[in-house]
mmCIF file of C-alpha atoms (C1' of nucleotides) in Angstrom:
data_model
loop_
_atom_site.group_PDB
_atom_site.id
_atom_site.type_symbol
_atom_site.label_atom_id
_atom_site.label_comp_id
_atom_site.label_asym_id
_atom_site.label_seq_id
_atom_site.Cartn_x
_atom_site.Cartn_y
_atom_site.Cartn_z
ATOM 1 C CA MET V 5 -43.338 155.643 -74.259
ATOM 2 C CA SER V 6 -41.448 154.256 -77.184
ATOM 3 C CA VAL V 7 -38.545 155.919 -78.893
ATOM 4 C CA ALA V 8 -35.665 155.284 -81.249
ATOM 5 C CA VAL V 9 -32.320 154.223 -79.913
ATOM 6 C CA CYS V 10 -28.818 155.584 -80.348
ATOM 7 C CA ALA V 11 -25.908 153.176 -80.030
ATOM 8 C CA GLU V 12 -22.239 153.562 -79.303
ATOM 9 C CA SER V 13 -19.363 151.262 -78.559
ATOM 10 C CA PHE V 14 -16.607 152.022 -76.089
ATOM 11 C CA ARG V 15 -13.165 150.492 -75.916
ATOM 12 C CA VAL V 16 -12.199 149.702 -72.338
ATOM 13 C CA ALA V 17 -9.340 148.078 -70.486
ATOM 14 C CA ASP V 18 -9.719 146.247 -67.192
ATOM 15 C CA TYR V 19 -13.431 146.908 -66.966
ATOM 16 C CA ASP V 20 -15.738 144.228 -65.547
ATOM 17 C CA LEU V 21 -19.156 145.734 -66.165
ATOM 18 C CA ALA V 22 -21.156 142.985 -64.445
ATOM 19 C CA ALA V 23 -19.047 143.055 -61.291
ATOM 20 C CA THR V 24 -19.203 146.838 -61.200
ATOM 21 C CA LEU V 25 -22.975 147.084 -61.626
ATOM 22 C CA GLN V 26 -23.562 144.329 -59.056
ATOM 23 C CA SER V 27 -21.072 145.436 -56.450
ATOM 24 C CA GLY V 28 -23.570 147.093 -54.155
ATOM 25 C CA GLN V 29 -22.896 150.692 -55.151
ATOM 26 C CA ALA V 30 -25.922 151.106 -57.438
ATOM 27 C CA PHE V 31 -29.316 149.500 -56.987
ATOM 28 C CA ARG V 32 -31.278 149.770 -60.220
ATOM 29 C CA TRP V 33 -29.292 147.852 -62.839
ATOM 30 C CA THR V 34 -31.187 144.837 -64.130
ATOM 31 C CA PRO V 35 -29.841 141.944 -66.209
ATOM 32 C CA GLN V 36 -31.646 141.886 -69.523
ATOM 33 C CA GLY V 37 -30.794 139.811 -72.550
ATOM 34 C CA GLY V 38 -27.125 139.315 -71.777
ATOM 35 C CA GLY V 39 -26.730 142.974 -70.882
ATOM 36 C CA TRP V 40 -27.917 145.463 -68.293
ATOM 37 C CA GLU V 41 -30.776 147.933 -68.349
ATOM 38 C CA GLY V 42 -31.186 150.928 -66.145
ATOM 39 C CA VAL V 43 -31.707 154.652 -65.969
ATOM 40 C CA ILE V 44 -29.022 157.293 -65.722
ATOM 41 C CA GLY V 45 -30.500 160.661 -64.870
ATOM 42 C CA GLN V 46 -33.582 160.949 -67.054
ATOM 43 C CA ARG V 47 -32.374 158.495 -69.660
ATOM 44 C CA TRP V 48 -33.010 154.814 -70.303
ATOM 45 C CA VAL V 49 -29.786 152.910 -70.996
ATOM 46 C CA ARG V 50 -28.811 149.411 -72.034
ATOM 47 C CA LEU V 51 -25.222 148.269 -71.570
ATOM 48 C CA ARG V 52 -23.534 145.130 -72.713
ATOM 49 C CA GLN V 53 -19.965 143.953 -72.361
ATOM 50 C CA THR V 54 -19.313 142.297 -75.713
ATOM 51 C CA ALA V 55 -15.630 141.592 -75.139
ATOM 52 C CA SER V 56 -13.109 142.073 -72.396
ATOM 53 C CA ASP V 57 -12.165 145.353 -74.070
ATOM 54 C CA ARG V 58 -15.574 146.525 -75.236
ATOM 55 C CA ILE V 59 -18.774 147.904 -73.770
ATOM 56 C CA ASP V 60 -21.694 148.596 -76.101
ATOM 57 C CA ALA V 61 -24.300 151.129 -75.073
ATOM 58 C CA GLU V 62 -27.779 151.991 -76.275
ATOM 59 C CA ALA V 63 -29.742 154.979 -75.078
ATOM 60 C CA ALA V 64 -33.032 156.606 -75.909
ATOM 61 C CA ALA V 65 -32.623 159.031 -78.798
ATOM 62 C CA PRO V 66 -31.635 161.747 -79.286
ATOM 63 C CA VAL V 67 -28.109 161.473 -77.929
ATOM 64 C CA ALA V 68 -25.992 164.513 -78.706
ATOM 65 C CA HIS V 69 -22.932 163.089 -76.938
ATOM 66 C CA TRP V 70 -21.977 160.346 -74.500
ATOM 67 C CA ASN V 71 -20.129 162.326 -71.879
ATOM 68 C CA TRP V 72 -22.811 161.558 -69.298
ATOM 69 C CA LEU V 73 -22.177 157.830 -69.740
ATOM 70 C CA ARG V 74 -18.392 158.200 -69.779
ATOM 71 C CA GLY V 75 -18.759 160.110 -66.550
ATOM 72 C CA TYR V 76 -21.119 157.657 -64.880
ATOM 73 C CA LEU V 77 -19.044 154.599 -65.743
ATOM 74 C CA ARG V 78 -15.788 156.481 -65.164
ATOM 75 C CA LEU V 79 -14.505 155.135 -68.458
ATOM 76 C CA ASP V 80 -11.565 157.507 -68.409
ATOM 77 C CA ASP V 81 -10.174 156.184 -65.144
ATOM 78 C CA ASN V 82 -6.774 154.591 -65.538
ATOM 79 C CA LEU V 83 -7.380 151.552 -63.382
ATOM 80 C CA ALA V 84 -3.831 150.216 -63.599
ATOM 81 C CA ALA V 85 -2.470 153.522 -62.380
ATOM 82 C CA MET V 86 -4.952 153.573 -59.508
ATOM 83 C CA LEU V 87 -4.164 149.999 -58.472
ATOM 84 C CA ALA V 88 -0.479 150.851 -58.565
ATOM 85 C CA THR V 89 -1.013 153.246 -55.666
ATOM 86 C CA PHE V 90 -2.289 150.453 -53.421
ATOM 87 C CA PRO V 91 -0.085 149.153 -50.629
ATOM 88 C CA PRO V 92 1.430 145.816 -51.660
ATOM 89 C CA ASP V 93 -0.097 143.839 -48.837
ATOM 90 C CA PRO V 94 -1.220 140.270 -49.596
ATOM 91 C CA PRO V 95 -4.911 140.568 -48.642
ATOM 92 C CA LEU V 96 -5.530 143.575 -50.857
ATOM 93 C CA GLN V 97 -3.529 142.157 -53.745
ATOM 94 C CA ALA V 98 -5.551 138.948 -53.508
ATOM 95 C CA ALA V 99 -8.787 140.923 -53.697
ATOM 96 C CA CYS V 100 -7.493 142.875 -56.700
ATOM 97 C CA THR V 101 -6.542 139.680 -58.509
ATOM 98 C CA ALA V 102 -9.897 138.074 -57.769
ATOM 99 C CA CYS V 103 -11.951 141.096 -58.799
ATOM 100 C CA ARG V 104 -9.955 142.321 -61.772
ATOM 101 C CA GLY V 105 -11.859 145.052 -63.587
ATOM 102 C CA LEU V 106 -14.072 146.131 -60.697
ATOM 103 C CA ARG V 107 -14.665 149.878 -60.921
ATOM 104 C CA LEU V 108 -16.222 152.741 -59.043
ATOM 105 C CA LEU V 109 -19.166 154.615 -60.556
ATOM 106 C CA ALA V 110 -19.935 158.328 -60.411
ATOM 107 C CA GLN V 111 -23.624 158.357 -59.582
ATOM 108 C CA ASP V 112 -26.120 161.132 -59.132
ATOM 109 C CA PRO V 113 -25.661 162.436 -55.567
ATOM 110 C CA TRP V 114 -29.340 162.647 -54.650
ATOM 111 C CA GLU V 115 -30.160 159.145 -55.871
ATOM 112 C CA CYS V 116 -27.075 157.819 -54.124
ATOM 113 C CA LEU V 117 -27.835 159.573 -50.838
ATOM 114 C CA ALA V 118 -31.459 158.484 -50.855
ATOM 115 C CA SER V 119 -30.582 154.903 -51.754
ATOM 116 C CA PHE V 120 -28.027 154.563 -48.998
ATOM 117 C CA ILE V 121 -30.350 156.110 -46.433
ATOM 118 C CA LEU V 122 -32.606 153.193 -47.318
ATOM 119 C CA SER V 123 -29.736 150.715 -47.051
ATOM 120 C CA SER V 124 -29.254 150.588 -43.294
ATOM 121 C CA THR V 125 -29.748 147.046 -41.980
ATOM 122 C CA LYS V 126 -31.253 145.946 -45.273
ATOM 123 C CA GLN V 127 -30.011 143.294 -47.642
ATOM 124 C CA ILE V 128 -29.096 144.502 -51.098
ATOM 125 C CA VAL V 129 -32.090 142.655 -52.601
ATOM 126 C CA GLN V 130 -34.422 144.572 -50.318
ATOM 127 C CA ILE V 131 -32.774 147.913 -50.985
ATOM 128 C CA ARG V 132 -33.373 147.267 -54.674
ATOM 129 C CA GLN V 133 -37.035 146.511 -54.007
ATOM 130 C CA ILE V 134 -37.642 149.686 -52.033
ATOM 131 C CA VAL V 135 -35.835 151.816 -54.599
ATOM 132 C CA GLU V 136 -37.883 150.206 -57.355
ATOM 133 C CA ARG V 137 -41.150 150.953 -55.559
ATOM 134 C CA LEU V 138 -40.102 154.564 -55.080
ATOM 135 C CA CYS V 139 -39.336 154.922 -58.782
ATOM 136 C CA VAL V 140 -42.538 153.244 -59.947
ATOM 137 C CA ARG V 141 -44.697 155.356 -57.699
ATOM 138 C CA PHE V 142 -42.997 158.733 -57.749
ATOM 139 C CA GLY V 143 -40.492 158.813 -60.600
ATOM 140 C CA THR V 144 -41.242 160.468 -63.918
ATOM 141 C CA ALA V 145 -41.482 158.157 -66.913
ATOM 142 C CA VAL V 146 -38.482 158.022 -69.215
ATOM 143 C CA GLU V 147 -38.663 157.055 -72.855
ATOM 144 C CA SER V 148 -37.491 153.592 -73.763
ATOM 145 C CA PRO V 149 -37.588 151.512 -76.931
ATOM 146 C CA ALA V 150 -40.527 149.298 -77.797
ATOM 147 C CA GLY V 151 -40.367 145.920 -76.130
ATOM 148 C CA THR V 152 -38.621 147.127 -72.997
ATOM 149 C CA PRO V 153 -40.417 147.406 -69.691
ATOM 150 C CA SER V 154 -41.540 150.899 -68.737
ATOM 151 C CA TRP V 155 -38.797 152.695 -66.906
ATOM 152 C CA ARG V 156 -38.933 155.634 -64.556
ATOM 153 C CA ALA V 157 -36.356 158.051 -63.284
ATOM 154 C CA PHE V 158 -35.363 158.086 -59.644
ATOM 155 C CA PRO V 159 -37.769 160.574 -58.012
ATOM 156 C CA SER V 160 -36.394 164.028 -57.353
ATOM 157 C CA ALA V 161 -35.821 165.394 -53.859
ATOM 158 C CA GLU V 162 -38.548 167.952 -54.534
ATOM 159 C CA ARG V 163 -41.061 165.246 -55.365
ATOM 160 C CA LEU V 164 -40.294 163.169 -52.267
ATOM 161 C CA ALA V 165 -40.133 166.228 -50.030
ATOM 162 C CA ALA V 166 -43.778 166.942 -50.824
ATOM 163 C CA LEU V 167 -44.999 163.516 -49.697
ATOM 164 C CA PRO V 168 -46.356 162.621 -46.274
ATOM 165 C CA GLU V 169 -44.126 160.317 -44.246
ATOM 166 C CA GLU V 170 -46.791 157.623 -44.282
ATOM 167 C CA THR V 171 -46.753 157.494 -48.062
ATOM 168 C CA LEU V 172 -43.005 156.896 -48.074
ATOM 169 C CA ARG V 173 -43.407 154.309 -45.358
ATOM 170 C CA SER V 174 -45.869 152.412 -47.539
ATOM 171 C CA CYS V 175 -42.975 151.646 -49.900
ATOM 172 C CA GLY V 176 -41.656 149.294 -47.231
ATOM 173 C CA MET V 177 -38.834 151.413 -45.850
ATOM 174 C CA GLY V 178 -39.969 151.233 -42.225
ATOM 175 C CA PHE V 179 -38.167 153.484 -39.781
ATOM 176 C CA ARG V 180 -36.116 154.996 -42.597
ATOM 177 C CA ALA V 181 -39.102 156.985 -43.885
ATOM 178 C CA PRO V 182 -38.560 160.057 -41.687
ATOM 179 C CA TYR V 183 -34.840 159.966 -42.576
ATOM 180 C CA LEU V 184 -35.534 159.944 -46.312
ATOM 181 C CA LEU V 185 -38.109 162.688 -45.918
ATOM 182 C CA ALA V 186 -35.744 164.898 -43.940
ATOM 183 C CA ALA V 187 -33.015 164.411 -46.537
ATOM 184 C CA ALA V 188 -35.414 165.211 -49.383
ATOM 185 C CA ARG V 189 -36.514 168.391 -47.627
ATOM 186 C CA ALA V 190 -32.961 169.506 -46.876
ATOM 187 C CA VAL V 191 -31.881 168.980 -50.476
ATOM 188 C CA ALA V 192 -35.034 170.454 -52.001
ATOM 189 C CA ALA V 193 -34.738 173.536 -49.803
ATOM 190 C CA GLY V 194 -31.133 174.041 -50.812
ATOM 191 C CA GLN V 195 -30.110 173.661 -47.195
ATOM 192 C CA LEU V 196 -27.826 170.784 -48.160
ATOM 193 C CA ASP V 197 -25.870 171.460 -51.349
ATOM 194 C CA LEU V 198 -24.869 168.079 -52.708
ATOM 195 C CA ALA V 199 -23.064 169.617 -55.672
ATOM 196 C CA ALA V 200 -20.655 171.328 -53.302
ATOM 197 C CA LEU V 201 -19.483 168.136 -51.608
ATOM 198 C CA PRO V 202 -16.699 167.281 -54.081
ATOM 199 C CA HIS V 203 -15.110 170.690 -53.516
ATOM 200 C CA LEU V 204 -15.017 170.456 -49.734
ATOM 201 C CA PRO V 205 -12.368 168.663 -47.687
ATOM 202 C CA LEU V 206 -13.414 165.089 -46.968
ATOM 203 C CA SER V 207 -13.972 165.726 -43.269
ATOM 204 C CA THR V 208 -16.171 168.743 -43.997
ATOM 205 C CA ALA V 209 -18.171 166.895 -46.636
ATOM 206 C CA LEU V 210 -18.709 164.011 -44.222
ATOM 207 C CA ALA V 211 -19.838 166.409 -41.512
ATOM 208 C CA ARG V 212 -22.320 168.088 -43.873
ATOM 209 C CA LEU V 213 -23.936 164.784 -44.771
ATOM 210 C CA GLN V 214 -24.008 163.654 -41.169
ATOM 211 C CA THR V 215 -26.132 166.620 -40.167
ATOM 212 C CA LEU V 216 -28.979 164.608 -41.688
ATOM 213 C CA PRO V 217 -30.806 162.267 -39.334
ATOM 214 C CA GLY V 218 -30.194 158.639 -40.247
ATOM 215 C CA VAL V 219 -26.912 159.487 -41.962
ATOM 216 C CA GLY V 220 -23.883 158.370 -39.992
ATOM 217 C CA PRO V 221 -20.295 157.765 -41.047
ATOM 218 C CA LYS V 222 -20.955 154.678 -43.150
ATOM 219 C CA ILE V 223 -23.640 156.177 -45.343
ATOM 220 C CA ALA V 224 -21.774 159.477 -45.634
ATOM 221 C CA HIS V 225 -18.651 157.674 -46.863
ATOM 222 C CA CYS V 226 -20.760 155.689 -49.347
ATOM 223 C CA VAL V 227 -22.265 158.821 -50.836
ATOM 224 C CA LEU V 228 -18.923 160.554 -51.210
ATOM 225 C CA LEU V 229 -17.285 157.494 -52.743
ATOM 226 C CA PHE V 230 -19.996 156.311 -55.114
ATOM 227 C CA THR V 231 -20.695 159.754 -56.545
ATOM 228 C CA GLY V 232 -17.033 160.179 -57.403
ATOM 229 C CA ALA V 233 -16.715 163.069 -54.976
ATOM 230 C CA HIS V 234 -13.897 161.760 -52.756
ATOM 231 C CA GLU V 235 -11.435 159.012 -53.675
ATOM 232 C CA THR V 236 -10.401 158.449 -50.069
ATOM 233 C CA ALA V 237 -13.892 157.994 -48.679
ATOM 234 C CA PHE V 238 -13.865 154.557 -47.053
ATOM 235 C CA PRO V 239 -17.197 153.104 -45.970
ATOM 236 C CA VAL V 240 -16.863 150.464 -43.279
ATOM 237 C CA ASP V 241 -19.918 148.249 -43.177
ATOM 238 C CA VAL V 242 -20.274 144.876 -41.488
ATOM 239 C CA TRP V 243 -18.580 143.070 -44.394
ATOM 240 C CA VAL V 244 -15.617 145.406 -44.674
ATOM 241 C CA PHE V 245 -15.282 145.430 -40.907
ATOM 242 C CA ARG V 246 -15.059 141.650 -40.771
ATOM 243 C CA ALA V 247 -12.636 141.610 -43.688
ATOM 244 C CA LEU V 248 -10.377 144.228 -42.133
ATOM 245 C CA ARG V 249 -10.400 142.473 -38.789
ATOM 246 C CA GLN V 250 -9.586 139.058 -40.244
ATOM 247 C CA LEU V 251 -7.043 140.216 -42.787
ATOM 248 C CA TYR V 252 -5.212 142.976 -40.956
ATOM 249 C CA PHE V 253 -5.866 142.410 -37.246
ATOM 250 C CA PRO V 254 -6.036 138.633 -36.836
ATOM 251 C CA ARG V 255 -4.670 138.752 -33.286
ATOM 252 C CA ARG V 256 -6.723 141.261 -31.430
ATOM 253 C CA GLN V 257 -9.791 143.370 -32.093
ATOM 254 C CA PRO V 258 -8.828 146.925 -32.977
ATOM 255 C CA SER V 259 -10.705 149.757 -31.341
ATOM 256 C CA ALA V 260 -13.033 151.771 -33.500
ATOM 257 C CA ALA V 261 -10.623 154.675 -33.361
ATOM 258 C CA ARG V 262 -7.672 152.505 -34.347
ATOM 259 C CA LEU V 263 -9.617 151.047 -37.230
ATOM 260 C CA ARG V 264 -10.661 154.495 -38.434
ATOM 261 C CA GLN V 265 -7.070 155.638 -38.355
ATOM 262 C CA PHE V 266 -5.993 152.535 -40.265
ATOM 263 C CA THR V 267 -8.546 152.959 -43.066
ATOM 264 C CA ALA V 268 -7.656 156.633 -43.351
ATOM 265 C CA THR V 269 -3.942 156.042 -43.785
ATOM 266 C CA HIS V 270 -3.064 152.552 -44.949
ATOM 267 C CA PHE V 271 -4.685 152.400 -48.386
ATOM 268 C CA GLY V 272 -3.434 155.596 -50.006
ATOM 269 C CA PRO V 273 -4.997 158.102 -52.401
ATOM 270 C CA HIS V 274 -7.503 155.602 -53.845
ATOM 271 C CA ALA V 275 -8.501 154.041 -50.550
ATOM 272 C CA GLY V 276 -12.143 154.001 -51.530
ATOM 273 C CA LEU V 277 -11.419 151.778 -54.500
ATOM 274 C CA ALA V 278 -9.423 149.454 -52.261
ATOM 275 C CA GLN V 279 -12.438 149.278 -49.979
ATOM 276 C CA GLN V 280 -14.606 148.263 -52.943
ATOM 277 C CA TYR V 281 -12.220 145.434 -53.814
ATOM 278 C CA LEU V 282 -12.224 144.158 -50.237
ATOM 279 C CA PHE V 283 -16.011 144.398 -50.053
ATOM 280 C CA HIS V 284 -16.679 142.649 -53.323
ATOM 281 C CA HIS V 285 -14.047 140.021 -52.621
ATOM 282 C CA VAL V 286 -15.478 138.911 -49.289
ATOM 283 C CA ARG V 287 -19.018 139.051 -50.575
ATOM 284 C CA THR V 288 -18.291 136.862 -53.587
ATOM 285 C CA GLN V 289 -15.746 134.508 -52.033
ATOM 286 C CA ILE V 290 -17.704 133.561 -48.978
ATOM 287 C CA PRO V 291 -20.699 131.331 -49.781
ATOM 288 C CA ARG V 292 -24.171 132.863 -49.967
ATOM 289 C CA SER V 293 -25.274 136.465 -49.845
ATOM 290 C "C1'" DT W 8 -39.895 129.892 -37.825
ATOM 291 C "C1'" DG W 9 -36.517 132.736 -36.589
ATOM 292 C "C1'" DC W 10 -32.311 135.146 -37.796
ATOM 293 C "C1'" DC W 11 -30.222 138.840 -39.909
ATOM 294 C "C1'" DA W 12 -29.518 142.556 -43.200
ATOM 295 C "C1'" DG W 13 -23.605 147.750 -47.138
ATOM 296 C "C1'" DG W 14 -26.551 151.500 -39.712
ATOM 297 C "C1'" DT W 15 -27.929 155.071 -36.756
ATOM 298 C "C1'" DC W 16 -29.505 156.956 -32.513
ATOM 299 C "C1'" DA W 17 -30.373 157.276 -27.592
ATOM 300 C "C1'" DT W 18 -29.014 155.813 -23.289
ATOM 301 C "C1'" DG W 19 -26.062 154.241 -19.538
ATOM 302 C "C1'" DG W 20 -21.435 152.648 -17.812
ATOM 303 C "C1'" DC J 10 -14.850 156.235 -25.758
ATOM 304 C "C1'" DC J 11 -17.525 151.492 -25.537
ATOM 305 C "C1'" DA J 12 -21.676 148.439 -25.100
ATOM 306 C "C1'" DT J 13 -26.393 147.608 -25.723
ATOM 307 C "C1'" DG J 14 -31.079 147.717 -27.516
ATOM 308 C "C1'" DA J 15 -34.628 149.710 -30.537
ATOM 309 C "C1'" DC J 16 -35.979 150.652 -34.894
ATOM 310 C "C1'" DA J 17 -39.603 148.185 -39.600
ATOM 311 C "C1'" DT J 18 -39.583 145.001 -43.030
ATOM 312 C "C1'" DG J 19 -38.895 140.907 -45.651
ATOM 313 C "C1'" DG J 20 -35.767 137.172 -47.875
ATOM 314 C "C1'" DC J 21 -33.841 132.861 -46.897
#
DNA sequence: TGCCAGGTCATGG
DNA sequence: CCATGACATGGC
């Protein structure tokens, strides 16, 4: 499917596109000719940071407006103002300095939920592989310009809900197959309203997500943070846990409860962004992985 | 070859 | 509450 392209250029400040797209919050962006290709919703997109203050975008025509991209990339966030709310502690400030321009995205809730259900005890490379297989096999084709690989949308909840568990399992997701299927069915049936999550209190939104099998606190926080639903969502995975322990509790291991209380209070109104800086910092500083 | 991966769940102190 | 093991699969 070949189609004409519409282009636009956005002025940005403090935006590191590469770091943002590779920071483990989204799993489909692919480096391509000095830029990044991917799909947002039902649309093929190519992004390229051409200067520290500029991001160029191309998308399959027609493009009536670019609000969907502004929204996804959160281009209207005032990063400096958000960083200014952070506590002035040395570890966090070091992470902010090292990862200048790292941003949060506002992704589609279903794709984000499904992807993070697949993420448990998987390396990011493998999560990407499973997601890719799902898209190739069950996603609808999206139009892209000649010369680009064929791209597909992330499969809808309805589509996945109709599949047998074994078919999902054959994408290499192992024991996560029944979890993904249950989530797809809950969303497709309207039993879980993802669109409502931003309007609920954080604790309620977390509880809703955690009614799904295979969705615990970590994945629930990820979904609420990476869809732009809750700024104080604070996923604690193995990396963030190690970072928090080393940086803030060097003496003695904090209890789970103590740690939860700390992450819920110490980092302020943009705690989730702080989490992303800590995560990306430890993952890029420390050799390998 | 074996260890381990952006976890969660069930079980037993 | 806290600790432990199982759960599939594959990169390194």
